[in-house]
Coordinates of C-alpha atoms in Angstrom, one line a residue:
X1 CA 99.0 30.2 72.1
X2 CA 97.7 30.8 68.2
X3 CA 99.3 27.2 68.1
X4 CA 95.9 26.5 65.2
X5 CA 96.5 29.4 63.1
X6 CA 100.3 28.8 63.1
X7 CA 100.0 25.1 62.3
X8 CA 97.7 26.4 59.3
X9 CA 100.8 28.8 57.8
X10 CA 103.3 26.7 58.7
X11 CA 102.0 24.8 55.4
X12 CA 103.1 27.0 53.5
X13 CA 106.9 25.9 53.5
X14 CA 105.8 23.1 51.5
X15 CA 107.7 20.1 50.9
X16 CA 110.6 21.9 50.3
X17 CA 111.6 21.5 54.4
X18 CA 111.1 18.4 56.4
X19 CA 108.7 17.9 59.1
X20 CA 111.0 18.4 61.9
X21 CA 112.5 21.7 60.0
X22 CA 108.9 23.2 60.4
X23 CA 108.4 21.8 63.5
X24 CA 111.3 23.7 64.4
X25 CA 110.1 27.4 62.9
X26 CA 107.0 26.6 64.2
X27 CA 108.3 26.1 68.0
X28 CA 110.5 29.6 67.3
X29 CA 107.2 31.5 66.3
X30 CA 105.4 29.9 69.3
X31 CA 108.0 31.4 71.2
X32 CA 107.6 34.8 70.0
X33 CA 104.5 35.1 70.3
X34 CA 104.4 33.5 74.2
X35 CA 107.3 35.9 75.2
X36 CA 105.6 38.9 73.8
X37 CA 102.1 38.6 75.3
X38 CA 103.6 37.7 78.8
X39 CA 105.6 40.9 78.8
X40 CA 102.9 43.0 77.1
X41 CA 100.6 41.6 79.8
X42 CA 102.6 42.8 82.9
X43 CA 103.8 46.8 81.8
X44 CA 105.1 49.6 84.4
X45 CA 104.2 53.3 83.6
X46 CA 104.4 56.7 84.5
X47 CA 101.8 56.4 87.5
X48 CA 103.8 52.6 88.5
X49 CA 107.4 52.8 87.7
X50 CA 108.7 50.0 90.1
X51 CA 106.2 47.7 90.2
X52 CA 104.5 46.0 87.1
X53 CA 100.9 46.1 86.9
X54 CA 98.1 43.8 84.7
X55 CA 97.6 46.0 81.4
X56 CA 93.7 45.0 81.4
X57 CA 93.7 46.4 84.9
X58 CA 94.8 50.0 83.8
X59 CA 93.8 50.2 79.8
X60 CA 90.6 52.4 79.1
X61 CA 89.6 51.9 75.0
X62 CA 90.3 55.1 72.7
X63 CA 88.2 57.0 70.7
X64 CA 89.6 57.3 67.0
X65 CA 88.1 59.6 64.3
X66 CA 88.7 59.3 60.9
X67 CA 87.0 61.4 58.2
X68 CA 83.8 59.4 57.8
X69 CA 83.5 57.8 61.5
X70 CA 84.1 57.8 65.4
X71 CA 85.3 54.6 66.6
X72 CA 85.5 52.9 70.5
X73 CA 88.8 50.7 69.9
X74 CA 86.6 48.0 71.8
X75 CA 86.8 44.9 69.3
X76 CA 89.8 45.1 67.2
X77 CA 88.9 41.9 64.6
X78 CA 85.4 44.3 64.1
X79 CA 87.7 47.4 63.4
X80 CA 90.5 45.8 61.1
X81 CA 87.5 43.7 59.1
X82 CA 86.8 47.3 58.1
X83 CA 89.8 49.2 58.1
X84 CA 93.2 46.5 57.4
X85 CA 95.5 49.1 56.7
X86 CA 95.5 52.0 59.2
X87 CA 97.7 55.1 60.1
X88 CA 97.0 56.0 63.8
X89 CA 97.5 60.1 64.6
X90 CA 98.1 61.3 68.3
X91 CA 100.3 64.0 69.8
X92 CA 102.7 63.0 72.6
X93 CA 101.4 61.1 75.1
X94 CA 98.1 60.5 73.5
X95 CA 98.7 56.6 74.5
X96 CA 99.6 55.7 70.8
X97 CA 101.8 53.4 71.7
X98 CA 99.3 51.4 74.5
X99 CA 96.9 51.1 72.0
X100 CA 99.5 48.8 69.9
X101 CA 99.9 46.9 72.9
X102 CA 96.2 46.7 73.6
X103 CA 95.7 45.4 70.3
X104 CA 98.4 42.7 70.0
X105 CA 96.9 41.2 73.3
X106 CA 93.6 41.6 71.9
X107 CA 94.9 39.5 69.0
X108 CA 96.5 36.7 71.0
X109 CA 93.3 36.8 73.5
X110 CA 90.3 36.3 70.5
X111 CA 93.1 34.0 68.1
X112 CA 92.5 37.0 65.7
X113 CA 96.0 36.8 63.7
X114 CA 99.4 37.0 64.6
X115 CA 100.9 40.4 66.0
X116 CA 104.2 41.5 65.0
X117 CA 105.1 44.5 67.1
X118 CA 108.1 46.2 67.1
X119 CA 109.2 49.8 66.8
X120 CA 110.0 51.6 63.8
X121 CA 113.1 53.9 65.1
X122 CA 115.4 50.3 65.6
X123 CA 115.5 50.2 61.9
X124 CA 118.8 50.5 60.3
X125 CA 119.0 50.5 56.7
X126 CA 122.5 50.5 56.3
X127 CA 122.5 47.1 58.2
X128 CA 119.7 45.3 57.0
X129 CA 116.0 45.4 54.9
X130 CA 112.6 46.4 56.4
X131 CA 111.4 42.6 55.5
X132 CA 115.1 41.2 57.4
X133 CA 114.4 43.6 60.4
X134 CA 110.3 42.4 60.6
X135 CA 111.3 38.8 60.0
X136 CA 114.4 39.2 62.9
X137 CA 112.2 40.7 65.0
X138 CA 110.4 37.3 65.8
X139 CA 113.8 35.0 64.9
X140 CA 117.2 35.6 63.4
X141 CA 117.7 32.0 63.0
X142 CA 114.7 31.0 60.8
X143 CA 113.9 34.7 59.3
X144 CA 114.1 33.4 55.6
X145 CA 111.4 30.9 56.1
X146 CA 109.5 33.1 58.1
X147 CA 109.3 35.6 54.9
X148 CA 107.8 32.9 52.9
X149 CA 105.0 32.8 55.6
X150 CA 104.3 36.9 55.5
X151 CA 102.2 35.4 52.2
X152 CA 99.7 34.3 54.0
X153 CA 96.8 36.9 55.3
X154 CA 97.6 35.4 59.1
X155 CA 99.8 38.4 60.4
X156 CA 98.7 41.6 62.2
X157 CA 101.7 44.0 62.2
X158 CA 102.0 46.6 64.6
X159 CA 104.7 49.5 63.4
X160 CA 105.4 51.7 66.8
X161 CA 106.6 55.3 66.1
X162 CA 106.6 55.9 62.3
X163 CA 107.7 59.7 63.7
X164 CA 110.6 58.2 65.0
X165 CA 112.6 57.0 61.8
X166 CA 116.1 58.2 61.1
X167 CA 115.7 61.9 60.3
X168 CA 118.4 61.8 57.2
X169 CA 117.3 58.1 56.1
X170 CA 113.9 59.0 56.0
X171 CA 113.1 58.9 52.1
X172 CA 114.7 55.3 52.0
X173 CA 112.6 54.0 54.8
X174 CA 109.4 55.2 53.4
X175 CA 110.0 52.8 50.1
X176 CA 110.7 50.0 52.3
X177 CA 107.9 50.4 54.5
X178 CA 105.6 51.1 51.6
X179 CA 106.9 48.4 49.4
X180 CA 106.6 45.7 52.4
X181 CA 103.0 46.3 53.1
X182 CA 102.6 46.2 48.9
X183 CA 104.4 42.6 49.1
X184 CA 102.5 41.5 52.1
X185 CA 98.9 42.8 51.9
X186 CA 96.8 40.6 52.4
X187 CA 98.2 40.6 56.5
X188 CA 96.3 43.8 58.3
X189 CA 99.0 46.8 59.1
X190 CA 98.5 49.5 62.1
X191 CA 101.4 52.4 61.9
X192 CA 101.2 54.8 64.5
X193 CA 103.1 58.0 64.4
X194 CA 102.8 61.6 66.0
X195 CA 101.2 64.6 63.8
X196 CA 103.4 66.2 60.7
X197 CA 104.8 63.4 59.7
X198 CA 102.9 63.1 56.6
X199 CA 102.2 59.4 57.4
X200 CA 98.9 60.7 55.0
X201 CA 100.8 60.1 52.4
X202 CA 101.4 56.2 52.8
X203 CA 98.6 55.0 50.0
X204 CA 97.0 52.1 51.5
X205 CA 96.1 53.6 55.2
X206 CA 93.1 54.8 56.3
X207 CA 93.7 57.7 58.3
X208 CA 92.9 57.7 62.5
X209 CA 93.6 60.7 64.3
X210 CA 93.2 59.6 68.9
X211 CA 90.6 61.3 70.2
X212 CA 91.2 63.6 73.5
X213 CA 89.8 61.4 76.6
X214 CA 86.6 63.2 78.1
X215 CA 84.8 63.4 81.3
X216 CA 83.4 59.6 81.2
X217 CA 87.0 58.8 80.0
X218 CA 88.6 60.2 83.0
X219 CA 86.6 59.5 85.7
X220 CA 87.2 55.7 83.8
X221 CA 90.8 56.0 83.8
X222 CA 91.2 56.9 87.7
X223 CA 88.6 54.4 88.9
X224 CA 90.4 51.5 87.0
X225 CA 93.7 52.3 88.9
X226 CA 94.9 50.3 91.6
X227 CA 95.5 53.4 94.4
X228 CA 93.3 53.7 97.3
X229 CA 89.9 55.0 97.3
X230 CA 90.0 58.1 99.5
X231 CA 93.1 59.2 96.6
X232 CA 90.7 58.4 93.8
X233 CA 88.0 61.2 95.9
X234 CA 90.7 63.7 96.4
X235 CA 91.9 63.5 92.6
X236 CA 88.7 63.7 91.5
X237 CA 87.8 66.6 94.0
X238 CA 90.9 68.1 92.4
X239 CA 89.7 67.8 89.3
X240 CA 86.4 69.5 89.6
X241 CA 88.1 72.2 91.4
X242 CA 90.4 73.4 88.4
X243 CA 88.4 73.4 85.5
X244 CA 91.6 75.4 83.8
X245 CA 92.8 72.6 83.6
X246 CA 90.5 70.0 81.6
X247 CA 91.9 70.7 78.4
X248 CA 95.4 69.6 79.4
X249 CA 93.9 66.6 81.6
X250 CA 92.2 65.0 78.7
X251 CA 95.6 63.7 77.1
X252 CA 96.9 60.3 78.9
X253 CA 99.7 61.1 80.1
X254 CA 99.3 64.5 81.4
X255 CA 96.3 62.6 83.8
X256 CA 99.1 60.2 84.8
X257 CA 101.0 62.7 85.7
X258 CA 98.6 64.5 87.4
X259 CA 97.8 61.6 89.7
X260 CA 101.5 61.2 90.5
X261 CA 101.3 64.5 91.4
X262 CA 99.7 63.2 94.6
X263 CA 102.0 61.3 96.9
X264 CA 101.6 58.5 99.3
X265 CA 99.9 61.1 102.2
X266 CA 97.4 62.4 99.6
X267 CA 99.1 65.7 99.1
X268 CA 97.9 67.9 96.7
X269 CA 100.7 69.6 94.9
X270 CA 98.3 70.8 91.8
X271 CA 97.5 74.2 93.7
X272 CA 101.4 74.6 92.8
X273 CA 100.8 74.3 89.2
X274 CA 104.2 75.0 88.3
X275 CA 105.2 71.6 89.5
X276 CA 102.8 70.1 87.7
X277 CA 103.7 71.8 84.4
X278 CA 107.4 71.1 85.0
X279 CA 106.5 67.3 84.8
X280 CA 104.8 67.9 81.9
X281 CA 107.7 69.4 80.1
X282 CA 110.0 66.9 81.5
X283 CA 107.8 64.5 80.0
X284 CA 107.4 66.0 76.8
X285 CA 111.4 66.4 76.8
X286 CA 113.3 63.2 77.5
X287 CA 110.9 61.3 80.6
X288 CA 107.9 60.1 78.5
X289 CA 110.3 57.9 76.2
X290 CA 112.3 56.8 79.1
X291 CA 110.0 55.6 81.1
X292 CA 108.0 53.8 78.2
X293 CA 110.4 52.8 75.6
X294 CA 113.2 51.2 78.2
X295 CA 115.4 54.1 78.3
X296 CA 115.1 55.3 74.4
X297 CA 115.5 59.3 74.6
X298 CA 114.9 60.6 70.8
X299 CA 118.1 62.3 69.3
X300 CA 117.2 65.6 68.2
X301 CA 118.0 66.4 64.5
X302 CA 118.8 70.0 65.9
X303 CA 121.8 68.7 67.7
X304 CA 120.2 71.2 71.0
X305 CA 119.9 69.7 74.2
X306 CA 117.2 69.6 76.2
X307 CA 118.4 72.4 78.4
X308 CA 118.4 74.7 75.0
X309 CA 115.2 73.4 73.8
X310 CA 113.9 74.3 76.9
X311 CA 115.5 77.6 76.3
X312 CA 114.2 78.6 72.4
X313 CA 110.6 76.9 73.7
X314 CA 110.6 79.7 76.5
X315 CA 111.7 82.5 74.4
X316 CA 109.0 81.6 71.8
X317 CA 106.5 81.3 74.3
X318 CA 107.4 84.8 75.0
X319 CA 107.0 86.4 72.4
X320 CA 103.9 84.9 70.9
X321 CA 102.5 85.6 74.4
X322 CA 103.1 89.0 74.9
X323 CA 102.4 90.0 71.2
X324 CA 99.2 88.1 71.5
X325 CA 99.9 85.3 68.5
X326 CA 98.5 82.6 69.6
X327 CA 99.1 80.8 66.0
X328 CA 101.8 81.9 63.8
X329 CA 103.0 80.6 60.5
X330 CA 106.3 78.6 59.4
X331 CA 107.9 81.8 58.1
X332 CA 106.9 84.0 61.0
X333 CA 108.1 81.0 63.3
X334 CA 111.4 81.3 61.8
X335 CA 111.8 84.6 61.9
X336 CA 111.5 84.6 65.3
X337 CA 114.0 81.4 65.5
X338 CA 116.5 83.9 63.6
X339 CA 115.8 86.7 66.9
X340 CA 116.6 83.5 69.2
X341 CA 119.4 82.5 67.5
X342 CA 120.8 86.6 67.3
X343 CA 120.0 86.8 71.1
X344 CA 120.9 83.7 72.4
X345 CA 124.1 82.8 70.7
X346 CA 122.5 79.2 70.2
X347 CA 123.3 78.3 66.4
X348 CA 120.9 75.5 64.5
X349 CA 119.3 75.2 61.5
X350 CA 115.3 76.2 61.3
X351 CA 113.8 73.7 59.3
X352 CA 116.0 71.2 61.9
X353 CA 114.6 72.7 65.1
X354 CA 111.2 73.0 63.6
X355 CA 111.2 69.4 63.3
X356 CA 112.9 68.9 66.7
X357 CA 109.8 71.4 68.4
X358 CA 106.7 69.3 66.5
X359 CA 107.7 65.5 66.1
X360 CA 110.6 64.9 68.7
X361 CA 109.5 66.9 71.7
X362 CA 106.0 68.1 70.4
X363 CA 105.9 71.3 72.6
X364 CA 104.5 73.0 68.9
X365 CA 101.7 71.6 67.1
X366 CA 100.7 71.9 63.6
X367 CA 97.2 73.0 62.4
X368 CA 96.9 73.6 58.8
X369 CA 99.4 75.9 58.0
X370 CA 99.6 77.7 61.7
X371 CA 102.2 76.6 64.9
X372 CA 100.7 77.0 67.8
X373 CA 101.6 75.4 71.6
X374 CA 99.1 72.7 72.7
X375 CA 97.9 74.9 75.5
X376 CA 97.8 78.4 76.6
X377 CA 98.2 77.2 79.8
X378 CA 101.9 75.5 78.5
X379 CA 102.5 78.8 76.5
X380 CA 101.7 80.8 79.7
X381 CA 103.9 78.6 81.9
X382 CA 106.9 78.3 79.5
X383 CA 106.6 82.3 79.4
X384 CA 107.1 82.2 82.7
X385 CA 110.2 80.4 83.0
X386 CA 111.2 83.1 80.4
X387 CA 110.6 86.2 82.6
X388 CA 111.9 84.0 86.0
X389 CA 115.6 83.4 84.4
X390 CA 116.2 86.8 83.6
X391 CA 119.2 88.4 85.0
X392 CA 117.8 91.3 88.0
X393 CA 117.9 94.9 85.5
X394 CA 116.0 93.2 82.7
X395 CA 113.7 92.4 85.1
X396 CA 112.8 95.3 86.4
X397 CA 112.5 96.9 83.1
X398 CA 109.9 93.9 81.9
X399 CA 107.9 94.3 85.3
X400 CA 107.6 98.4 84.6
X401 CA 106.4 98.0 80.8
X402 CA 104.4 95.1 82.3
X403 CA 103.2 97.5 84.7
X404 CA 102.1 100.5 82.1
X405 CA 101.0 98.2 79.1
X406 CA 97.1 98.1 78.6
X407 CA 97.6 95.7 75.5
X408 CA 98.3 92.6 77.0
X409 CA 95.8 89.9 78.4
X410 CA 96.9 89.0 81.7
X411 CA 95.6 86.2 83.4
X412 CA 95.4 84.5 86.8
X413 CA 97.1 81.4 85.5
X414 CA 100.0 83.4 84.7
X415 CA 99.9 85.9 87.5
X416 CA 100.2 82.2 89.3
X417 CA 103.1 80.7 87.3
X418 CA 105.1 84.3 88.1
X419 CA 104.2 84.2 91.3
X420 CA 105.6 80.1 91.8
X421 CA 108.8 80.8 89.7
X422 CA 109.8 84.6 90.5
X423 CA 108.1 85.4 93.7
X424 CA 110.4 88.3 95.4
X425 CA 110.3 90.5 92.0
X426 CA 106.9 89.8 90.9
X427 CA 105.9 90.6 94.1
X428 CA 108.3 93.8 94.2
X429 CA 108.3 94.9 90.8
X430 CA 104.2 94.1 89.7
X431 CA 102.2 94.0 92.8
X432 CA 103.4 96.5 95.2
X433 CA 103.3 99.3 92.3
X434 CA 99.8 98.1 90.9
X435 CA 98.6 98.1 94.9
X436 CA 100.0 101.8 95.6
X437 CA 98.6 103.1 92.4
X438 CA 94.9 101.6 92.5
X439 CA 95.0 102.9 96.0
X440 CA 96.8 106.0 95.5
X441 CA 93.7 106.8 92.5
X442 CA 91.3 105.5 94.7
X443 CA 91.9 107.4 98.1
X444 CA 89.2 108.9 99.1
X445 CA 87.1 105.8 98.4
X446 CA 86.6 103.4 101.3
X447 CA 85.3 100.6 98.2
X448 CA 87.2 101.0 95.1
X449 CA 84.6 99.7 92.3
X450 CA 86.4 96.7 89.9
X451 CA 84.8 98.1 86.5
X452 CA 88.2 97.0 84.5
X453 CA 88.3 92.9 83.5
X454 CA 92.5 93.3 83.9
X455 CA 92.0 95.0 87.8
X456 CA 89.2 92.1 88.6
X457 CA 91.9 89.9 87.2
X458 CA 94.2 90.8 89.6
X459 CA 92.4 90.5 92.6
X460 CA 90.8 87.5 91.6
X461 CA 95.0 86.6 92.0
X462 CA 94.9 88.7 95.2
X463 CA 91.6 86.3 96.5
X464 CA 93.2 83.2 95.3
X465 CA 97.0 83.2 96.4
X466 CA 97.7 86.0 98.8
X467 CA 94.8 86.4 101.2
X468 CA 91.1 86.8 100.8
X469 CA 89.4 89.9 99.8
X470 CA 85.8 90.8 98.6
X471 CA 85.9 90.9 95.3
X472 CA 81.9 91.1 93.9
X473 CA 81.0 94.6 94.7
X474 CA 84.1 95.8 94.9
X475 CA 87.4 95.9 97.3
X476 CA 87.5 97.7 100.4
X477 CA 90.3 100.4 100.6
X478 CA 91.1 99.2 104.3
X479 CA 92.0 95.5 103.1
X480 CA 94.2 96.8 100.4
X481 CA 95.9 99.3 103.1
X482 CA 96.6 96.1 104.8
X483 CA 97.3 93.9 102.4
X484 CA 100.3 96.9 101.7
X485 CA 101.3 97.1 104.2
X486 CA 101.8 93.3 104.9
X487 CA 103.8 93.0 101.3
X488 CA 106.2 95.7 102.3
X489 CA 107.2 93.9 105.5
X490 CA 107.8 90.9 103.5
X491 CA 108.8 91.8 100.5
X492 CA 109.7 95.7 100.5
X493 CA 113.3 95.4 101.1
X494 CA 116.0 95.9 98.3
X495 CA 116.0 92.8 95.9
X496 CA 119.8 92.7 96.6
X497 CA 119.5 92.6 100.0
X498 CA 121.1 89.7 102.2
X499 CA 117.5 88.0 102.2
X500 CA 117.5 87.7 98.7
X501 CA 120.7 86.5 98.0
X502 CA 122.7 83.3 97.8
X503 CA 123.2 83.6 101.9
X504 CA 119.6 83.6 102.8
X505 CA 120.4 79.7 103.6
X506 CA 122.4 81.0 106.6

């Protein structure tokens, strides 16, 4: 495997080593090489955790864009003729890291060059040099003479996770990385690395930010998997069905876990969305790294756990929700961090979390000079969770300005998410009081016209989760008399009553 290019490199030890010496390094790159493919080859992932699976099987090419072109990752020798040096941009889950491993079989599959992959956040300075830690990577016995060979133009190296570098070593670890791909540039270089890292600044790379998969892309990615084919229809049924969710479907990971989301009798668990989003955050959290990178979990530079995280993410959420920011800038973003912090009893340091909330977990995502969550359905859910952990009198005092505010965009998807996580008081705190007013205003009508977007809202929610009603040309009186009648029997009784309390197992 490579065994031609290698015996063409391997010249350049020179005289200085005997035969059998270079037969020797050559056997240990051989190795490398053999070892790495094979276990590239067969790879588990989110969607097949126990079982490994044939990466050609389960890839789908990328799209990249850089300022001056769209690129299909189909032929890697076509794309690094062009473009030797490359920084690679995607958010979490964007499949940065596949498309290294793509490429280094690509490479070993056309006799291209030789890959080096390895991952950027198992560099220690303090123990070693970038060119002792790339040389290592492939043998610690012959390393030295395998730095002589770097010279040649024969070596494809494949950095995983420049976002992923020691957070306080940082400045030292750019001067190595940059001076090794000075020393050795005549080999190609792909660096990958999530968004506000500044990888920008690394001189010699041309820039890729991943595309987001589309429609063809999707339909691609289910059809290739290995599940059977009356899933594949229900998924894609699914799909078509909640169109809300598209924009959150079109990153890699968030698919996977979308088809996971499906169990072995075909259930479909996305009509409880909640469930779906609470992968997502796991994902985003601790699961996505564990499950790809053989148990890594990044350390955050906060010193928060994921539980409080989770908590400062929610509050956030919050408050750029019900203020209506949907973007807000680093000093506004720390202001409110400075609320959190006064509220919460949580103690960190701004610009730590900050880093922590766009690069390790990236729940936040930088655009310009605005922070904004990837998706208002993720800021709608993480609201959510906000509103469902409150202890019982704040709730009822958020459900009764809820209730009276006209200044607020309310949608369905979060109407859904409160339902999901906080059922009993949304129910008894929001709905029964909207229900009695509209039909208290409304009583001598037997249709009660929907001339307000917020009201059609609501019973759009009505329609879709609690039972149907006519909602076009307007709601008949008698349903909603019904329908009130039907939430007071299940729900009218005092919050604190036996049914709602930590004996309701009994």
């Amino acid at each position: 495997m490579l065994k031609k290019l290698i015996e063409n490199i391997i010249e350049l030890l020179g005289e200085k080593y005997t035969l059998n010496y270079r037969n020797e390094v050559l056997t240990a790159i051989e190795q490398y090489v053999t070892k790495k493919y094979y276990s590239l080859r067969q790879t588990k992932n989110v969607i097949f955790r126990t079982e490994p699976v044939d990466f050609n099987q389960n890839y789908i090419p990328l799209t990249l864009t850089g300022i001056k072109s769209n690129i299909r990752l189909n032929d890697i020798s076509e794309f690094l003729s062009k473009f030797n040096k490359v920084g690679i941009i995607g958010s979490a889950g964007s499949g940065k890291t596949t498309l290294l491993r793509y490429i280094a079989i690509k490479s070993v599959e056309t006799q291209y060059k030789f890959p080096v992959l390895l991952n950027l956040r198992n560099f220690n300075s303090l123990h070693q040099t970038f060119e002792d830690f790339v040389a290592e990577e492939i043998s610690d016995r012959y390393s030295d003479e395998i730095k002589i060979l770097f010279e040649s133009d024969k070596f494809l190296f494949l950095f995983d996770g420049y976002d992923e570098i020691d957070y306080v070593e940082g400045s030292d670890f750019i001067n190595q990385l940059d001076s090794f791909i000075t020393k050795f540039a005549l080999n190609d270089f792909v660096i990958t690395s999530r968004p506000g890292t500044n990888i920008e600044g690394i001189n010699p790379l041309y820039i890729f930010n991943i595309e987001p998969l589309n429609d063809d892309d999707i339909y691609l990615f289910i059809e290739n998997i290995n599940i059977p084919s009356q899933l594949k229809r229900s998924i894609f049924k699914s799909i078509e069905q909640h169109s809300e969710l598209r924009e959150i479907l079109n990153i890699p990971l968030f698919l996977s876990l979308y088809i996971v989301s499906y169990n072995s009798r075909n259930t479909d668990l996305s009509n409880k969305k909640s469930i779906f989003f609470r992968n997502i955050l796991d994902a985003l959290f601790s699961q996505h790294d564990s499950a790809s990178k053989l148990g890594y979990v990044r350390e955050k530079v906060s010193n928060l756990n994921k539980d409080e995280i989770e908590k400062v993410s929610s509050i956030l959420a919050f408050r750029l929700l019900f203020s209506s920011r949907f973007e807000v800038s680093k000093d506004q973003v720390f202001s409110e961090f400075e609320l959190i912090k006064n509220t919460s009893h949580l103690n960190f340091e701004n610009e730590k979390l900050l880093f922590d909330l766009t690069i390790t977990v990236n729940i936040l995502i930088k655009s310009e000079n605005y922070y904004l969550f990837p998706h208002i359905l993720l800021l709608e859910y993480l609201a959510a969770i906000f509103i469902s952990r409150l202890d019982s009198l704040s709730k009822v005092n958020f459900y009764e300005r809820l209730y009276h505010t006209t200044k607020t965009y309310l949608s369905i998807n979060l109407f859904e998410f409160l339902y999901e996580l906080d059922e009993r008081s949304f129910v008894q705190q929001f709905m029964l009081p909207n229900l009695k007013k509209i039909i208290y205003q409304n009583n001598w009508k037997k249709v009660i016209e929907i001339d307000d977007f917020q009201l059609q809202t609501f019973f759009e929610f009505i329609h879709n989760t609690l039972r149907p009603i006519k909602v076009n040309e307007g709601v008949s009186k008698e349903e909603l008399d019904l329908l009130l009648e039907s939430l007071n029997l299940e729900y009218g009784k005092d919050g604190n009553d036996l049914s709602n309390s930590l004996f309701d197992i009994l």
